[in-house]
Short mmCIF file of C-alpha atoms and ligand atoms in Angstrom, two decimals:
data_model
loop_
_atom_site.label_atom_id
_atom_site.label_comp_id
_atom_site.label_asym_id
_atom_site.label_seq_id
_atom_site.Cartn_x
_atom_site.Cartn_y
_atom_site.Cartn_z
CA MET X 17 -24.98 -7.90 1.75
CA THR X 18 -27.93 -9.34 -0.14
CA LEU X 19 -29.66 -7.89 -3.15
CA ASP X 20 -32.28 -6.50 -0.72
CA THR X 21 -29.80 -4.79 1.66
CA PRO X 22 -30.87 -1.12 1.78
CA VAL X 23 -28.15 1.39 0.87
CA THR X 24 -28.26 4.90 2.23
CA THR X 25 -26.49 8.07 1.20
CA ILE X 26 -22.96 8.33 2.66
CA GLU X 27 -21.94 11.74 4.06
CA VAL X 28 -18.24 12.60 3.83
CA ARG X 29 -16.32 14.88 6.19
CA ASN X 30 -13.85 17.41 4.80
CA PRO X 31 -10.56 16.97 6.69
CA ARG X 32 -9.67 20.69 6.56
CA THR X 33 -13.04 22.04 7.76
CA GLY X 34 -14.54 19.12 9.70
CA VAL X 35 -17.79 19.74 7.75
CA ALA X 36 -19.61 16.97 5.86
CA ASP X 37 -19.61 18.74 2.49
CA TYR X 38 -19.82 15.78 0.09
CA ARG X 39 -22.28 12.92 -0.20
CA PHE X 40 -22.75 10.02 -2.57
CA GLU X 41 -25.13 7.16 -3.25
CA PRO X 42 -23.32 3.84 -2.76
CA THR X 43 -23.30 1.21 -5.46
CA THR X 44 -26.19 -1.18 -4.78
CA PRO X 45 -25.69 -4.95 -4.49
CA ALA X 46 -27.64 -5.45 -7.73
CA GLU X 47 -25.41 -2.90 -9.52
CA LEU X 48 -22.28 -4.64 -8.22
CA LYS X 49 -23.51 -7.96 -9.58
CA ASP X 50 -24.18 -6.39 -13.00
CA ILE X 51 -20.74 -4.75 -13.03
CA ALA X 52 -19.06 -8.03 -12.09
CA ARG X 53 -20.96 -9.88 -14.81
CA ALA X 54 -20.00 -7.28 -17.43
CA ALA X 55 -16.35 -7.20 -16.30
CA ARG X 56 -16.13 -10.99 -16.46
CA ALA X 57 -17.64 -11.02 -19.96
CA ALA X 58 -15.24 -8.30 -21.20
CA GLN X 59 -12.11 -9.88 -19.70
CA ALA X 60 -11.70 -12.57 -22.37
CA ASP X 61 -11.43 -9.94 -25.13
CA TRP X 62 -9.07 -7.86 -22.98
CA GLN X 63 -6.78 -10.86 -22.53
CA ALA X 64 -7.04 -11.76 -26.21
CA LEU X 65 -5.90 -8.23 -27.18
CA GLY X 66 -2.37 -9.18 -26.16
CA LEU X 67 0.13 -7.34 -24.02
CA GLU X 68 1.23 -4.63 -26.48
CA ALA X 69 -2.37 -3.64 -27.22
CA ARG X 70 -3.17 -3.51 -23.50
CA ILE X 71 -0.12 -1.31 -22.95
CA ALA X 72 -1.35 0.99 -25.75
CA VAL X 73 -4.80 1.28 -24.12
CA LEU X 74 -3.37 2.12 -20.71
CA THR X 75 -0.96 4.61 -22.26
CA ARG X 76 -3.91 6.37 -23.93
CA TRP X 77 -5.66 6.47 -20.57
CA VAL X 78 -2.63 8.15 -18.97
CA GLU X 79 -3.02 10.95 -21.56
CA LYS X 80 -6.66 11.37 -20.48
CA VAL X 81 -5.62 11.39 -16.81
CA ASP X 82 -3.03 14.08 -17.56
CA ALA X 83 -5.67 16.15 -19.37
CA ALA X 84 -8.03 15.85 -16.39
CA ALA X 85 -5.24 16.39 -13.81
CA PRO X 86 -6.60 19.70 -12.39
CA GLU X 87 -9.97 18.13 -11.51
CA ILE X 88 -8.47 14.89 -10.20
CA VAL X 89 -5.86 16.66 -8.08
CA ALA X 90 -8.50 19.04 -6.68
CA ALA X 91 -10.66 16.07 -5.69
CA VAL X 92 -7.78 14.16 -4.03
CA THR X 93 -6.78 17.36 -2.22
CA ALA X 94 -10.36 17.77 -0.94
CA ASP X 95 -10.37 14.09 0.10
CA THR X 96 -7.12 14.21 2.04
CA GLY X 97 -6.63 17.91 2.83
CA ARG X 98 -3.11 17.92 1.35
CA HIS X 99 -1.72 19.13 -1.97
CA ALA X 100 1.89 17.99 -2.54
CA GLU X 101 0.98 14.34 -1.93
CA SER X 102 -2.02 14.66 -4.29
CA LEU X 103 0.36 15.69 -7.07
CA ARG X 104 2.53 12.69 -6.23
CA GLU X 105 -0.49 10.41 -6.30
CA ILE X 106 -1.56 11.41 -9.80
CA GLY X 107 2.05 11.30 -11.01
CA ASN X 108 2.22 7.67 -9.95
CA ILE X 109 -0.31 6.58 -12.58
CA GLY X 110 1.84 7.28 -15.65
CA LYS X 111 4.99 6.14 -13.85
CA TRP X 112 3.44 2.81 -12.87
CA VAL X 113 1.96 2.15 -16.32
CA ASP X 114 5.45 2.65 -17.81
CA ARG X 115 7.23 0.58 -15.19
CA TRP X 116 4.79 -2.31 -15.18
CA SER X 117 4.68 -2.36 -18.98
CA ALA X 118 8.44 -2.93 -18.91
CA VAL X 119 8.10 -5.61 -16.22
CA ALA X 120 5.30 -7.35 -18.15
CA ARG X 121 7.36 -7.46 -21.34
CA THR X 122 10.03 -9.52 -19.59
CA ALA X 123 8.19 -11.32 -16.78
CA LEU X 124 5.28 -12.54 -18.91
CA THR X 125 7.35 -13.55 -21.94
CA LEU X 126 7.02 -17.24 -22.56
CA GLU X 127 9.98 -19.16 -23.94
CA PRO X 128 10.01 -22.98 -24.16
CA THR X 129 12.76 -24.52 -22.05
CA PRO X 130 14.38 -27.94 -22.37
CA THR X 131 13.99 -30.12 -19.30
CA ALA X 132 16.24 -32.71 -17.65
CA ASN X 133 14.61 -35.25 -19.94
CA PRO X 134 15.83 -34.50 -23.51
CA ASP X 135 12.46 -35.54 -25.03
CA ILE X 136 10.31 -33.27 -22.86
CA HIS X 137 10.01 -29.56 -23.50
CA SER X 138 8.36 -27.21 -21.08
CA PHE X 139 6.25 -24.19 -22.06
CA ALA X 140 5.15 -21.79 -19.35
CA ASP X 141 1.79 -20.16 -19.79
CA TYR X 142 -0.01 -17.54 -17.74
CA ALA X 143 -3.78 -17.46 -17.26
CA PRO X 144 -4.85 -14.23 -15.59
CA TYR X 145 -7.44 -14.37 -12.83
CA PRO X 146 -10.51 -13.11 -14.70
CA VAL X 147 -11.78 -10.56 -12.17
CA LEU X 148 -9.57 -8.94 -9.53
CA GLY X 149 -11.33 -7.17 -6.67
CA VAL X 150 -9.35 -4.32 -5.09
CA ILE X 151 -10.32 -2.93 -1.68
CA SER X 152 -8.30 0.12 -0.67
CA PRO X 153 -7.84 2.55 2.26
CA TRP X 154 -8.09 6.32 2.69
CA ASN X 155 -4.48 7.34 3.31
CA PHE X 156 -3.37 7.49 -0.36
CA PRO X 157 -6.82 7.07 -1.90
CA LEU X 158 -5.92 7.39 -5.58
CA SER X 159 -2.55 5.59 -5.61
CA LEU X 160 -3.59 2.71 -3.40
CA SER X 161 -6.71 2.06 -5.47
CA LEU X 162 -4.47 1.61 -8.54
CA MET X 163 -1.27 0.07 -7.16
CA ASP X 164 -2.50 -3.48 -7.77
CA ALA X 165 -5.01 -2.62 -10.51
CA ILE X 166 -2.43 -1.40 -13.05
CA PRO X 167 -0.25 -4.54 -13.11
CA ALA X 168 -3.38 -6.72 -13.00
CA LEU X 169 -4.82 -4.97 -16.07
CA LEU X 170 -1.51 -5.42 -17.91
CA ALA X 171 -1.52 -9.10 -16.94
CA GLY X 172 -4.96 -9.41 -18.57
CA CYS X 173 -7.38 -9.26 -15.62
CA ALA X 174 -10.53 -7.17 -15.39
CA VAL X 175 -10.55 -5.12 -12.18
CA ILE X 176 -13.28 -3.83 -9.85
CA ILE X 177 -12.08 -1.33 -7.24
CA LYS X 178 -13.86 -0.49 -3.96
CA PRO X 179 -11.94 2.50 -2.56
CA SER X 180 -12.41 3.85 0.94
CA GLU X 181 -15.70 5.58 1.67
CA VAL X 182 -13.70 8.11 3.73
CA THR X 183 -12.07 9.63 0.61
CA PRO X 184 -14.44 9.07 -2.34
CA ARG X 185 -14.30 12.43 -4.17
CA PHE X 186 -11.52 11.49 -6.59
CA VAL X 187 -13.59 8.68 -8.11
CA GLU X 188 -15.88 10.90 -10.22
CA PRO X 189 -13.18 12.73 -12.22
CA LEU X 190 -11.08 9.56 -12.48
CA VAL X 191 -13.99 7.49 -13.82
CA ALA X 192 -14.67 10.25 -16.36
CA SER X 193 -11.09 9.79 -17.65
CA ILE X 194 -11.59 6.01 -17.84
CA ALA X 195 -14.84 6.49 -19.79
CA GLU X 196 -12.87 8.29 -22.49
CA VAL X 197 -11.04 5.04 -23.28
CA PRO X 198 -13.85 2.60 -24.13
CA GLU X 199 -11.70 -0.57 -24.19
CA LEU X 200 -10.49 0.24 -20.66
CA ALA X 201 -13.95 1.20 -19.39
CA GLN X 202 -15.06 -2.37 -20.11
CA VAL X 203 -12.51 -3.86 -17.70
CA LEU X 204 -11.73 -1.17 -15.09
CA HIS X 205 -14.61 -0.33 -12.76
CA TYR X 206 -14.93 1.68 -9.55
CA VAL X 207 -17.76 0.97 -7.10
CA ARG X 208 -18.36 3.16 -4.07
CA GLY X 209 -19.63 2.23 -0.65
CA ALA X 210 -18.68 1.22 2.88
CA GLY X 211 -17.21 -2.03 4.22
CA VAL X 212 -20.33 -4.00 3.41
CA LEU X 213 -19.76 -3.34 -0.30
CA GLY X 214 -16.14 -4.48 0.10
CA ALA X 215 -17.40 -7.74 1.58
CA ALA X 216 -19.84 -8.12 -1.32
CA LEU X 217 -16.96 -7.61 -3.77
CA VAL X 218 -15.05 -10.49 -2.16
CA ASP X 219 -18.00 -12.69 -3.13
CA GLU X 220 -17.86 -11.57 -6.79
CA ALA X 221 -14.13 -11.62 -7.53
CA ASP X 222 -11.68 -14.41 -8.47
CA MET X 223 -8.82 -12.80 -6.55
CA ILE X 224 -8.62 -10.03 -3.96
CA CYS X 225 -5.98 -7.40 -3.27
CA PHE X 226 -6.77 -5.74 0.04
CA THR X 227 -4.87 -2.79 1.47
CA GLY X 228 -5.99 -1.52 4.86
CA SER X 229 -5.99 -2.32 8.56
CA THR X 230 -4.97 -5.67 9.97
CA ALA X 231 -8.39 -6.07 11.65
CA THR X 232 -10.28 -5.74 8.35
CA GLY X 233 -7.61 -7.70 6.47
CA ARG X 234 -8.26 -10.71 8.72
CA LYS X 235 -11.99 -10.62 7.89
CA VAL X 236 -11.37 -10.24 4.16
CA ALA X 237 -8.77 -13.05 4.14
CA SER X 238 -11.14 -15.39 6.02
CA GLN X 239 -13.96 -14.66 3.60
CA ALA X 240 -11.66 -15.23 0.62
CA ALA X 241 -10.37 -18.47 2.15
CA ALA X 242 -13.94 -19.76 2.45
CA ARG X 243 -14.37 -19.04 -1.27
CA PHE X 244 -10.96 -20.60 -2.02
CA ILE X 245 -9.69 -17.54 -3.90
CA PRO X 246 -6.27 -15.95 -3.44
CA CYS X 247 -6.21 -12.86 -1.27
CA PHE X 248 -3.21 -10.55 -1.00
CA THR X 249 -3.29 -8.40 2.11
CA GLU X 250 -1.11 -5.31 2.66
CA LEU X 251 -1.87 -4.26 6.22
CA GLY X 252 -0.77 -2.12 9.13
CA GLY X 253 2.73 -1.48 10.38
CA LYS X 254 4.76 -0.17 13.30
CA ASP X 255 8.01 0.42 11.47
CA PRO X 256 11.15 0.66 13.61
CA ALA X 257 14.29 2.66 12.85
CA ILE X 258 17.57 1.61 14.50
CA VAL X 259 20.42 4.09 14.78
CA LEU X 260 23.69 2.24 15.42
CA GLU X 261 26.92 3.52 16.91
CA GLY X 262 28.86 5.21 14.12
CA ALA X 263 25.73 6.44 12.29
CA ASP X 264 25.78 9.85 10.62
CA LEU X 265 23.53 11.76 13.03
CA ASP X 266 22.56 14.55 10.66
CA ARG X 267 21.61 12.05 7.97
CA ALA X 268 19.67 9.87 10.41
CA THR X 269 17.63 12.71 11.91
CA SER X 270 16.70 14.19 8.50
CA ALA X 271 15.75 10.82 6.99
CA ILE X 272 13.79 9.70 10.05
CA LEU X 273 11.97 13.03 10.33
CA THR X 274 10.79 12.71 6.72
CA GLY X 275 10.10 8.99 7.01
CA ALA X 276 7.98 9.51 10.11
CA THR X 277 6.03 12.62 9.15
CA LEU X 278 5.56 12.50 5.36
CA ALA X 279 1.80 12.60 4.67
CA THR X 280 1.42 13.47 8.37
CA GLY X 281 2.63 9.99 9.26
CA GLN X 282 -0.46 8.49 7.61
CA GLN X 283 1.57 5.88 5.75
CA CYS X 284 1.71 2.17 6.47
CA TYR X 285 5.51 2.36 6.16
CA SER X 286 5.98 5.41 8.40
CA ILE X 287 8.75 5.18 10.94
CA GLU X 288 6.75 4.83 14.17
CA ARG X 289 9.44 3.99 16.77
CA ILE X 290 13.13 4.78 16.96
CA TYR X 291 15.90 2.95 18.83
CA VAL X 292 19.15 4.89 19.21
CA HIS X 293 22.49 3.71 20.64
CA ARG X 294 22.85 5.25 24.09
CA SER X 295 26.05 7.08 23.09
CA LEU X 296 24.07 9.06 20.47
CA HIS X 297 20.68 9.23 22.18
CA ASP X 298 20.68 12.72 23.73
CA ALA X 299 22.25 14.43 20.73
CA PHE X 300 19.86 12.55 18.42
CA VAL X 301 16.75 13.64 20.38
CA ALA X 302 17.90 17.27 20.53
CA GLN X 303 18.67 17.40 16.79
CA LEU X 304 15.49 15.57 15.74
CA ALA X 305 13.33 17.89 17.90
CA GLU X 306 15.02 20.98 16.47
CA LYS X 307 14.38 19.79 12.91
CA ALA X 308 10.81 18.73 13.80
CA ARG X 309 9.99 22.19 15.14
CA ALA X 310 11.02 23.71 11.79
CA VAL X 311 8.44 21.67 9.84
CA LYS X 312 5.24 23.69 9.45
CA LEU X 313 1.60 22.70 9.22
CA ALA X 314 -0.01 23.12 5.78
CA LEU X 315 -1.92 26.27 6.80
CA PRO X 316 -3.69 28.35 5.74
CA GLU X 317 -3.70 26.72 2.26
CA PRO X 318 -3.08 23.03 1.36
CA GLY X 319 0.02 24.08 -0.62
CA ASP X 320 1.60 25.79 2.43
CA GLY X 321 3.79 23.93 4.92
CA ARG X 322 4.45 20.19 4.82
CA ILE X 323 2.14 18.63 7.40
CA GLY X 324 -1.48 18.30 6.29
CA PRO X 325 -4.46 17.64 8.54
CA LEU X 326 -5.33 14.24 9.96
CA THR X 327 -7.60 12.91 7.24
CA PHE X 328 -9.75 10.56 9.32
CA ALA X 329 -11.17 11.95 12.59
CA PRO X 330 -11.19 8.57 14.46
CA GLN X 331 -7.44 8.29 13.79
CA ALA X 332 -6.91 11.62 15.60
CA GLU X 333 -8.53 10.03 18.66
CA ILE X 334 -6.09 7.10 18.50
CA ILE X 335 -3.10 9.46 18.22
CA GLY X 336 -4.46 11.54 21.12
CA ARG X 337 -4.85 8.39 23.23
CA HIS X 338 -1.26 7.30 22.46
CA LEU X 339 0.05 10.74 23.48
CA GLU X 340 -1.99 10.78 26.68
CA ASP X 341 -0.90 7.26 27.62
CA ALA X 342 2.77 8.07 26.95
CA ARG X 343 2.65 11.27 29.02
CA ALA X 344 0.87 9.52 31.90
CA LYS X 345 3.63 6.88 31.94
CA GLY X 346 6.45 9.43 32.00
CA ALA X 347 7.32 10.23 28.38
CA GLU X 348 8.99 13.57 27.75
CA VAL X 349 7.62 15.72 24.88
CA HIS X 350 10.24 17.68 22.88
CA SER X 351 8.06 19.02 20.06
CA GLY X 352 4.38 18.91 19.04
CA GLY X 353 2.52 16.55 21.35
CA GLU X 354 -1.06 17.78 20.90
CA ILE X 355 -4.04 17.25 18.64
CA GLU X 356 -4.68 20.80 17.45
CA THR X 357 -7.86 22.19 15.88
CA HIS X 358 -7.54 24.73 13.07
CA GLY X 359 -10.52 25.83 10.99
CA GLY X 360 -12.48 22.74 12.06
CA GLY X 361 -9.74 20.32 10.93
CA LEU X 362 -7.67 18.11 13.25
CA TRP X 363 -3.88 18.49 13.13
CA CYS X 364 -0.77 17.18 14.82
CA ALA X 365 2.67 18.77 14.53
CA PRO X 366 5.76 16.52 14.26
CA THR X 367 6.11 15.12 17.76
CA VAL X 368 9.36 13.90 19.33
CA LEU X 369 9.07 11.87 22.53
CA SER X 370 11.78 10.39 24.74
CA ASN X 371 11.78 8.32 27.92
CA VAL X 372 9.41 5.83 26.28
CA ASP X 373 9.20 2.03 26.57
CA HIS X 374 7.18 -0.94 25.34
CA ASP X 375 4.58 -0.54 28.10
CA MET X 376 3.31 2.45 26.15
CA ALA X 377 0.80 2.15 23.29
CA VAL X 378 2.88 4.63 21.28
CA MET X 379 5.64 1.97 21.03
CA THR X 380 3.42 -1.03 20.30
CA GLU X 381 0.22 0.01 18.48
CA GLU X 382 0.00 1.64 15.04
CA SER X 383 -0.39 5.40 15.61
CA PHE X 384 -0.67 6.47 11.94
CA GLY X 385 0.41 10.00 12.82
CA PRO X 386 3.60 12.12 12.95
CA LEU X 387 4.88 10.68 16.24
CA MET X 388 8.57 9.91 16.80
CA PRO X 389 9.11 8.12 20.12
CA VAL X 390 12.84 7.58 20.76
CA MET X 391 14.28 4.89 23.07
CA ALA X 392 17.94 4.22 23.95
CA PHE X 393 19.61 0.79 23.60
CA ASP X 394 22.97 -0.49 24.80
CA THR X 395 23.68 -3.52 22.60
CA VAL X 396 22.83 -4.55 19.05
CA ASP X 397 21.07 -7.65 20.42
CA GLU X 398 18.82 -5.41 22.50
CA ALA X 399 18.02 -3.20 19.49
CA VAL X 400 17.10 -6.24 17.38
CA ARG X 401 14.97 -7.69 20.17
CA LEU X 402 13.07 -4.40 20.64
CA ALA X 403 12.56 -3.89 16.89
CA ASN X 404 11.21 -7.45 16.54
CA ASP X 405 8.97 -7.07 19.61
CA SER X 406 5.89 -6.21 17.54
CA PRO X 407 2.95 -8.02 15.96
CA TYR X 408 3.77 -6.11 12.76
CA GLY X 409 6.53 -6.70 10.22
CA LEU X 410 6.07 -4.34 7.30
CA SER X 411 9.29 -2.36 6.90
CA GLY X 412 11.92 -0.38 8.77
CA ALA X 413 15.26 1.40 8.62
CA VAL X 414 18.79 0.92 9.96
CA PHE X 415 21.42 3.68 10.15
CA GLY X 416 25.13 3.05 10.63
CA PRO X 417 28.23 1.72 8.85
CA GLU X 418 26.88 -0.29 5.92
CA GLU X 419 28.21 -3.72 6.88
CA ALA X 420 26.96 -3.42 10.47
CA ALA X 421 23.60 -2.03 9.31
CA LEU X 422 23.10 -4.86 6.79
CA ALA X 423 23.94 -7.43 9.47
CA VAL X 424 21.26 -5.94 11.72
CA ALA X 425 18.74 -5.70 8.84
CA ARG X 426 19.14 -9.44 8.14
CA ARG X 427 18.01 -10.17 11.71
CA LEU X 428 14.83 -8.06 11.51
CA ASP X 429 11.41 -9.62 10.84
CA LEU X 430 10.53 -7.00 8.24
CA GLY X 431 9.91 -7.08 4.49
CA GLY X 432 11.48 -3.83 3.25
CA ILE X 433 14.44 -2.34 5.08
CA SER X 434 16.11 0.94 4.11
CA ILE X 435 19.76 1.32 5.06
CA ASN X 436 20.90 4.87 5.83
CA ASP X 437 17.57 6.20 4.58
CA ALA X 438 13.89 5.65 5.40
CA GLY X 439 10.88 4.54 3.33
CA LEU X 440 12.83 3.68 0.16
CA ALA X 441 10.73 0.72 -1.02
CA PRO X 442 7.61 2.70 -2.09
CA PHE X 443 9.73 4.71 -4.53
CA PHE X 444 10.41 1.45 -6.38
CA ILE X 445 6.86 0.12 -6.67
CA GLY X 446 6.64 -1.70 -10.01
CA ASP X 447 10.39 -1.58 -10.59
CA ALA X 448 11.81 -4.87 -11.87
CA THR X 449 15.37 -3.97 -10.88
CA VAL X 450 14.57 -4.02 -7.16
CA ALA X 451 14.43 -7.13 -4.98
CA GLU X 452 11.02 -8.58 -4.20
CA LYS X 453 9.60 -8.13 -0.72
CA THR X 454 6.70 -9.47 1.30
CA ALA X 455 5.18 -8.42 4.59
CA PHE X 456 5.99 -10.33 7.78
CA LYS X 457 3.66 -11.27 10.66
CA SER X 458 0.37 -9.31 10.93
CA SER X 459 1.39 -6.82 8.24
CA GLY X 460 0.01 -9.05 5.52
CA LEU X 461 0.23 -12.10 3.34
CA GLY X 462 0.84 -12.25 -0.36
CA GLY X 463 3.13 -11.43 -3.24
CA SER X 464 5.55 -8.60 -3.81
CA ARG X 465 4.72 -5.19 -5.28
CA LEU X 466 8.37 -4.90 -6.35
CA GLY X 467 10.25 -7.01 -8.88
CA PRO X 468 8.89 -9.52 -11.44
CA ASP X 469 6.48 -11.16 -8.97
CA SER X 470 4.58 -7.86 -8.82
CA ILE X 471 2.95 -8.78 -12.12
CA LYS X 472 3.23 -12.57 -12.19
CA ARG X 473 1.02 -12.81 -9.09
CA PHE X 474 -2.08 -11.89 -11.12
CA SER X 475 -1.93 -15.08 -13.18
CA ARG X 476 -2.37 -18.72 -12.55
CA ARG X 477 0.55 -20.69 -13.97
CA LYS X 478 0.29 -23.46 -16.50
CA ALA X 479 3.04 -25.93 -17.29
CA LEU X 480 2.62 -27.21 -20.85
CA LEU X 481 4.87 -30.26 -21.16
CA VAL X 482 5.47 -31.63 -24.65
CA ASN X 483 6.90 -35.09 -25.24
CA ARG X 484 8.70 -35.01 -28.61
CA SER X 485 9.75 -38.66 -28.45
CA THR X 486 8.44 -41.10 -31.07
CA GLN X 487 9.06 -44.02 -28.69
CA LYS X 488 6.89 -45.49 -25.95
CA SER X 489 7.47 -43.67 -22.70
CA PRO X 490 9.34 -45.82 -20.17
CA TRP X 491 6.79 -45.00 -17.45
CA TRP X 492 3.78 -46.28 -19.47
CA PHE X 493 2.12 -49.61 -18.60
CA ASP X 494 3.67 -52.37 -20.62
CA ALA X 495 0.53 -52.93 -22.64
P1 NAD C 525 -9.73 -0.20 6.89
O1 NAD C 525 -9.31 -1.59 7.10
O2 NAD C 525 -10.64 0.43 7.88
O3 NAD C 525 -10.49 -0.04 5.47
C1 NAD C 525 -9.86 -0.43 4.27
C2 NAD C 525 -10.94 -0.74 3.24
O4 NAD C 525 -11.66 -1.91 3.66
C3 NAD C 525 -11.98 0.35 3.04
O5 NAD C 525 -12.26 0.46 1.67
C4 NAD C 525 -13.19 -0.20 3.80
O6 NAD C 525 -14.43 0.28 3.32
C5 NAD C 525 -13.06 -1.68 3.52
N1 NAD C 525 -13.75 -2.57 4.46
C6 NAD C 525 -14.11 -2.34 5.75
N2 NAD C 525 -14.69 -3.44 6.27
C7 NAD C 525 -14.69 -4.39 5.30
C8 NAD C 525 -15.13 -5.75 5.23
N3 NAD C 525 -15.67 -6.35 6.28
N4 NAD C 525 -14.95 -6.42 4.07
C9 NAD C 525 -14.36 -5.84 3.01
N5 NAD C 525 -13.94 -4.55 3.01
C10 NAD C 525 -14.09 -3.84 4.14
O7 NAD C 525 -8.39 0.65 6.73
P2 NAD C 525 -8.22 2.23 6.61
O8 NAD C 525 -8.47 2.85 7.95
O9 NAD C 525 -8.97 2.72 5.42
O10 NAD C 525 -6.67 2.37 6.24
C11 NAD C 525 -5.63 2.54 7.18
C12 NAD C 525 -4.89 1.24 7.38
O11 NAD C 525 -4.39 0.78 6.13
C13 NAD C 525 -3.69 1.37 8.30
O12 NAD C 525 -3.65 0.27 9.17
C14 NAD C 525 -2.50 1.29 7.33
O13 NAD C 525 -1.31 0.82 7.91
C15 NAD C 525 -3.03 0.37 6.30
N6 NAD C 525 -2.31 0.51 5.04
C16 NAD C 525 -1.46 -0.49 4.63
C17 NAD C 525 -0.72 -0.34 3.46
C18 NAD C 525 0.24 -1.40 2.99
O14 NAD C 525 0.61 -1.39 1.82
N7 NAD C 525 0.66 -2.32 3.85
C19 NAD C 525 -0.84 0.83 2.71
C20 NAD C 525 -1.70 1.81 3.17
C21 NAD C 525 -2.44 1.65 4.33
#
């Protein structure tokens, strides 16, 4: 994108009606440059404010967000077509500011430490990357635009966010709340546009946090590598669940149903494939299908039912292709199984499939929908091999007696593994009491969003080493 690249109005489809009922003018390349220049200039003062003052500014902003909640929630609901998750998304802002403030107070505290050499004392120091660029996806548009921005701001960075062009409505009311806190408005900026603007942001920032597909993540990481700036990528997944002999069936079916269909399965950490010990397989499938049939679509209003529309029409095509491929290769459908059209929107009911295998796209490619393909296994080794037979390695779940489940979890190439539950890690974003986790394989590269590293990663580290000796150092030239 050069300064002369023409930008044209972007039309946005409403996921509940299928009608393009919102349009916006993208940020121009020249505007992005000006924003980056201003953010860079303001960052030094932001850092100099100190941690407690930055916490106070962000806390004031949370009050403004709360005051504007009706408008922000309405916009996120229009963006995604779903209501309950929109409430969760806005609730995350205050929760994350509180949590990361607590993490920052401990993780960024600098105490001198004696070293192995009694004369030398070590001081740690943190130098935040001046400008963080955030590029985020459409599936949780508000939360995922802020998940890296909040700890980065607390660490002392300025942040420019390029959210998905698929779900841009929330930006206007959110930016209005930021404008009410002038100190924050200097260092927290949203720009709007398509992928080309994301690529332009990579050229302006000192560090990138990208959340989105593996295909785009590869491009962004390559561009960042050429600029020699750090790039954290949180990418796609194909999370497995393993149900071992001795698992509590009722618990496993309820947890997996939620973990696979929450937000209509449009979560990177959705359970997307299920391996069940053969002794439990038939009962598991019957129970899961019965529970799946009881979960209703969010119709006629966004607040009704639990399963919202498919937000992004091209994703509905992928889900439809996975279902067609599975059926053609002999999969049995126990519930759902179709892309449905209601009021112009595209929908998919919780879908349980059996008689599936790894020749089917539904077991190997990211579906990003409420699909629950179930496959039987005979031995633990086979379950581990099948779960690891994926280019992805984001997260997963294991059900069974705790010791056996932990032993299996330790053999899985996954970053966050829930035992006897599903999708636990996201509840602990920004929580210093939880172990750190990273993605494996094509699910991303970079630091943890849990634990102390979730804030330390936004700073370069300095080692300040003081020699308090009054004598010549033994390693000096004898001169
Ligand atoms: P996407 O990769 O299509 O787009 C993500 C963002 O990248 C958008 O803002 C887009 O405009 C921008 N973009 C596109 N091309 C670009 C380029 N060349 N340079 C810079 N930016 C560019 O992803 P999506 O369809 O919006 O999101 C769905 C994907 O995100 C799924 O694969 C899902 O698993 C993944 N995801 C991962 C996590 C995680 O934490 N691991 C969380 C949520 C979603």
